[in-house]
GROMACS .gro file of C-alpha atoms in nm:
model
  209
    1UNK     CA    1  10.202  10.046   8.703
    2UNK     CA    2  10.277   9.864   8.379
    3UNK     CA    3  10.648   9.849   8.457
    4UNK     CA    4  10.576   9.711   8.801
    5UNK     CA    5  10.357   9.437   8.653
    6UNK     CA    6  10.635   9.343   8.412
    7UNK     CA    7  10.890   9.328   8.694
    8UNK     CA    8  10.660   9.107   8.897
    9UNK     CA    9  10.678   8.832   8.635
   10UNK     CA   10  11.046   8.765   8.706
   11UNK     CA   11  11.217   8.614   9.009
   12UNK     CA   12  11.078   8.260   8.965
   13UNK     CA   13  10.725   8.390   8.947
   14UNK     CA   14  10.743   8.568   9.283
   15UNK     CA   15  10.651   8.934   9.301
   16UNK     CA   16  10.926   9.189   9.323
   17UNK     CA   17  10.789   9.387   9.617
   18UNK     CA   18  11.110   9.557   9.730
   19UNK     CA   19  11.139   9.826   9.460
   20UNK     CA   20  11.006  10.182   9.488
   21UNK     CA   21  10.838  10.097   9.819
   22UNK     CA   22  10.828  10.453   9.948
   23UNK     CA   23  10.674  10.593   9.629
   24UNK     CA   24  10.418  10.314   9.592
   25UNK     CA   25  10.309  10.321   9.955
   26UNK     CA   26  10.277  10.700   9.952
   27UNK     CA   27  10.066  10.694   9.634
   28UNK     CA   28   9.825  10.441   9.785
   29UNK     CA   29   9.775  10.618  10.117
   30UNK     CA   30   9.753  10.968   9.971
   31UNK     CA   31   9.458  10.852   9.760
   32UNK     CA   32   9.299  10.677  10.057
   33UNK     CA   33   9.124  10.769  10.379
   34UNK     CA   34   9.218  10.612  10.712
   35UNK     CA   35   8.940  10.413  10.876
   36UNK     CA   36   8.910  10.296  11.238
   37UNK     CA   37   9.039   9.950  11.326
   38UNK     CA   38   8.809   9.665  11.433
   39UNK     CA   39   8.915   9.486  11.751
   40UNK     CA   40   8.882   9.133  11.889
   41UNK     CA   41   8.515   9.055  11.949
   42UNK     CA   42   8.393   9.224  11.631
   43UNK     CA   43   8.213   8.950  11.431
   44UNK     CA   44   8.390   9.035  11.102
   45UNK     CA   45   8.721   8.925  11.256
   46UNK     CA   46   8.600   8.581  11.358
   47UNK     CA   47   8.480   8.428  11.033
   48UNK     CA   48   8.628   8.351  10.694
   49UNK     CA   49   8.601   8.646  10.457
   50UNK     CA   50   8.447   8.636  10.111
   51UNK     CA   51   8.663   8.584   9.805
   52UNK     CA   52   8.745   8.889   9.596
   53UNK     CA   53   8.564   8.840   9.264
   54UNK     CA   54   8.554   9.195   9.125
   55UNK     CA   55   8.889   9.358   9.055
   56UNK     CA   56   8.751   9.702   8.991
   57UNK     CA   57   8.767  10.063   9.104
   58UNK     CA   58   8.591   9.971   9.426
   59UNK     CA   59   8.869   9.727   9.515
   60UNK     CA   60   9.133   9.983   9.421
   61UNK     CA   61   8.970  10.241   9.650
   62UNK     CA   62   8.955   9.987   9.934
   63UNK     CA   63   9.326   9.913   9.893
   64UNK     CA   64   9.404  10.286   9.907
   65UNK     CA   65   9.204  10.315  10.230
   66UNK     CA   66   9.381  10.010  10.372
   67UNK     CA   67   9.724  10.162  10.314
   68UNK     CA   68   9.606  10.490  10.469
   69UNK     CA   69   9.465  10.301  10.768
   70UNK     CA   70   9.778  10.093  10.807
   71UNK     CA   71   9.998  10.402  10.816
   72UNK     CA   72   9.766  10.585  11.057
   73UNK     CA   73   9.783  10.290  11.298
   74UNK     CA   74  10.159  10.247  11.243
   75UNK     CA   75  10.116   9.887  11.132
   76UNK     CA   76  10.316   9.670  10.892
   77UNK     CA   77  10.022   9.469  10.757
   78UNK     CA   78   9.645   9.507  10.743
   79UNK     CA   79   9.363   9.275  10.639
   80UNK     CA   80   9.036   9.409  10.501
   81UNK     CA   81   8.829   9.279  10.791
   82UNK     CA   82   9.043   9.491  11.023
   83UNK     CA   83   8.860   9.792  10.880
   84UNK     CA   84   8.529   9.606  10.874
   85UNK     CA   85   8.530   9.484  10.512
   86UNK     CA   86   8.439   9.120  10.448
   87UNK     CA   87   8.682   9.051  10.161
   88UNK     CA   88   8.998   8.842  10.126
   89UNK     CA   89   9.257   9.112  10.068
   90UNK     CA   90   9.552   9.232  10.272
   91UNK     CA   91   9.819   9.496  10.228
   92UNK     CA   92  10.166   9.508  10.374
   93UNK     CA   93  10.457   9.747  10.418
   94UNK     CA   94  10.694   9.537  10.621
   95UNK     CA   95  11.069   9.483  10.665
   96UNK     CA   96  11.230   9.142  10.681
   97UNK     CA   97  11.499   9.051  10.932
   98UNK     CA   98  11.767   9.193  10.702
   99UNK     CA   99  11.593   9.531  10.697
  100UNK     CA  100  11.470   9.495  10.338
  101UNK     CA  101  11.135   9.667  10.295
  102UNK     CA  102  10.847   9.483  10.123
  103UNK     CA  103  10.531   9.660  10.005
  104UNK     CA  104  10.233   9.507   9.827
  105UNK     CA  105   9.878   9.373   9.805
  106UNK     CA  106   9.746   9.016   9.801
  107UNK     CA  107   9.388   8.916   9.720
  108UNK     CA  108   9.251   8.569   9.796
  109UNK     CA  109   9.574   8.454   9.965
  110UNK     CA  110   9.646   8.088  10.027
  111UNK     CA  111   9.934   8.002  10.259
  112UNK     CA  112  10.142   7.721  10.112
  113UNK     CA  113  10.220   7.413  10.320
  114UNK     CA  114  10.594   7.387  10.386
  115UNK     CA  115  10.795   7.065  10.365
  116UNK     CA  116  10.937   6.956  10.703
  117UNK     CA  117  11.287   7.076  10.615
  118UNK     CA  118  11.159   7.432  10.566
  119UNK     CA  119  10.968   7.445  10.895
  120UNK     CA  120  11.220   7.624  11.114
  121UNK     CA  121  11.022   7.788  11.393
  122UNK     CA  122  11.074   8.141  11.523
  123UNK     CA  123  10.910   8.217  11.859
  124UNK     CA  124  10.939   8.596  11.848
  125UNK     CA  125  10.679   8.828  11.998
  126UNK     CA  126  10.373   8.905  11.789
  127UNK     CA  127  10.117   9.181  11.811
  128UNK     CA  128   9.808   9.288  11.618
  129UNK     CA  129   9.630   9.615  11.547
  130UNK     CA  130   9.305   9.436  11.632
  131UNK     CA  131   9.442   9.336  11.974
  132UNK     CA  132   9.590   9.677  12.059
  133UNK     CA  133   9.872   9.712  12.314
  134UNK     CA  134   9.906   9.332  12.359
  135UNK     CA  135  10.203   9.113  12.265
  136UNK     CA  136  10.286   8.746  12.308
  137UNK     CA  137  10.548   8.498  12.195
  138UNK     CA  138  10.416   8.277  11.914
  139UNK     CA  139  10.610   8.011  11.723
  140UNK     CA  140  10.569   8.040  11.345
  141UNK     CA  141  10.784   7.916  11.053
  142UNK     CA  142  11.054   8.168  10.964
  143UNK     CA  143  10.972   8.129  10.593
  144UNK     CA  144  10.631   8.176  10.431
  145UNK     CA  145  10.493   8.160  10.081
  146UNK     CA  146  10.151   8.291   9.982
  147UNK     CA  147   9.976   8.245   9.647
  148UNK     CA  148   9.692   8.473   9.543
  149UNK     CA  149   9.603   8.754   9.305
  150UNK     CA  150   9.705   9.115   9.265
  151UNK     CA  151   9.468   9.412   9.249
  152UNK     CA  152   9.400   9.343   8.880
  153UNK     CA  153   9.326   8.974   8.934
  154UNK     CA  154   9.658   8.841   8.800
  155UNK     CA  155   9.802   8.536   8.980
  156UNK     CA  156  10.093   8.619   9.210
  157UNK     CA  157  10.322   8.453   9.460
  158UNK     CA  158  10.480   8.630   9.758
  159UNK     CA  159  10.749   8.489   9.984
  160UNK     CA  160  10.923   8.618  10.292
  161UNK     CA  161  11.157   8.531  10.573
  162UNK     CA  162  11.176   8.628  10.938
  163UNK     CA  163  10.953   8.917  11.042
  164UNK     CA  164  10.803   8.947  10.694
  165UNK     CA  165  10.720   8.574  10.692
  166UNK     CA  166  10.537   8.628  11.020
  167UNK     CA  167  10.345   8.918  10.863
  168UNK     CA  168  10.234   8.707  10.564
  169UNK     CA  169  10.109   8.429  10.793
  170UNK     CA  170   9.942   8.673  11.033
  171UNK     CA  171   9.750   8.861  10.762
  172UNK     CA  172   9.642   8.544  10.581
  173UNK     CA  173   9.514   8.410  10.914
  174UNK     CA  174   9.297   8.721  10.953
  175UNK     CA  175   9.113   8.655  10.629
  176UNK     CA  176   9.021   8.305  10.742
  177UNK     CA  177   8.885   8.428  11.075
  178UNK     CA  178   9.188   8.375  11.301
  179UNK     CA  179   9.372   8.624  11.520
  180UNK     CA  180   9.716   8.545  11.651
  181UNK     CA  181   9.574   8.509  12.003
  182UNK     CA  182   9.366   8.215  11.875
  183UNK     CA  183   9.695   8.026  11.833
  184UNK     CA  184   9.807   8.089  12.191
  185UNK     CA  185   9.758   7.872  12.496
  186UNK     CA  186   9.457   7.963  12.710
  187UNK     CA  187   9.688   8.120  12.965
  188UNK     CA  188   9.876   8.331  12.711
  189UNK     CA  189   9.554   8.435  12.537
  190UNK     CA  190   9.411   8.549  12.869
  191UNK     CA  191   9.728   8.748  12.938
  192UNK     CA  192   9.711   8.914  12.595
  193UNK     CA  193   9.350   9.015  12.651
  194UNK     CA  194   9.447   9.153  12.991
  195UNK     CA  195   9.722   9.360  12.827
  196UNK     CA  196   9.465   9.491  12.579
  197UNK     CA  197   9.219   9.580  12.856
  198UNK     CA  198   9.487   9.765  13.048
  199UNK     CA  199   9.625   9.956  12.750
  200UNK     CA  200   9.508  10.250  12.542
  201UNK     CA  201   9.527  10.222  12.162
  202UNK     CA  202   9.720  10.497  11.988
  203UNK     CA  203   9.479  10.489  11.691
  204UNK     CA  204   9.102  10.501  11.642
  205UNK     CA  205   8.920  10.172  11.692
  206UNK     CA  206   8.565  10.050  11.628
  207UNK     CA  207   8.389   9.990  11.963
  208UNK     CA  208   8.223   9.651  12.001
  209UNK     CA  209   7.851   9.682  12.075
   0.00000   0.00000   0.00000
């Protein structure tokens, strides 16, 4: 852990999240317990989450459970409210478009506004564990930068391109009460919800009362 923290101080202040991904991800999930995934309609998904203020053993245990839940659902990113926890923290284990794997944790993320010259849009398909079996094309910038804190409360910056950039934007959205379908046209949102209604999730979900 100490070596990782030292490494994260280099690279222009951005975390180095591409080293020892397999070992780090395995350690998290083996300590954790997979929890069922909340789905669209659950109130915790539709409001801004609370800031993380205590960087303690409870947060560490939550992060372990989030990695275990992410793996069980075969996801590449997971926000805390997707397992019913009202806190601003997300985990990720996601490749970029070059196939480079990125693994890490961000607490209290803030998505940075991009200058116009960096806003090159990618309209690839997007899906969400909280909208199971549904996919839709959604234009997002192909570069993203998120500032926040690590699991110990230290300030960090994470950046990504392509698919990983989409992941960073998607997970940050979750913690402010937005699902990707909220960014779709009414027609496309309706189609995504129809796909969800017609499909069967491959992982355990929390039923909406």
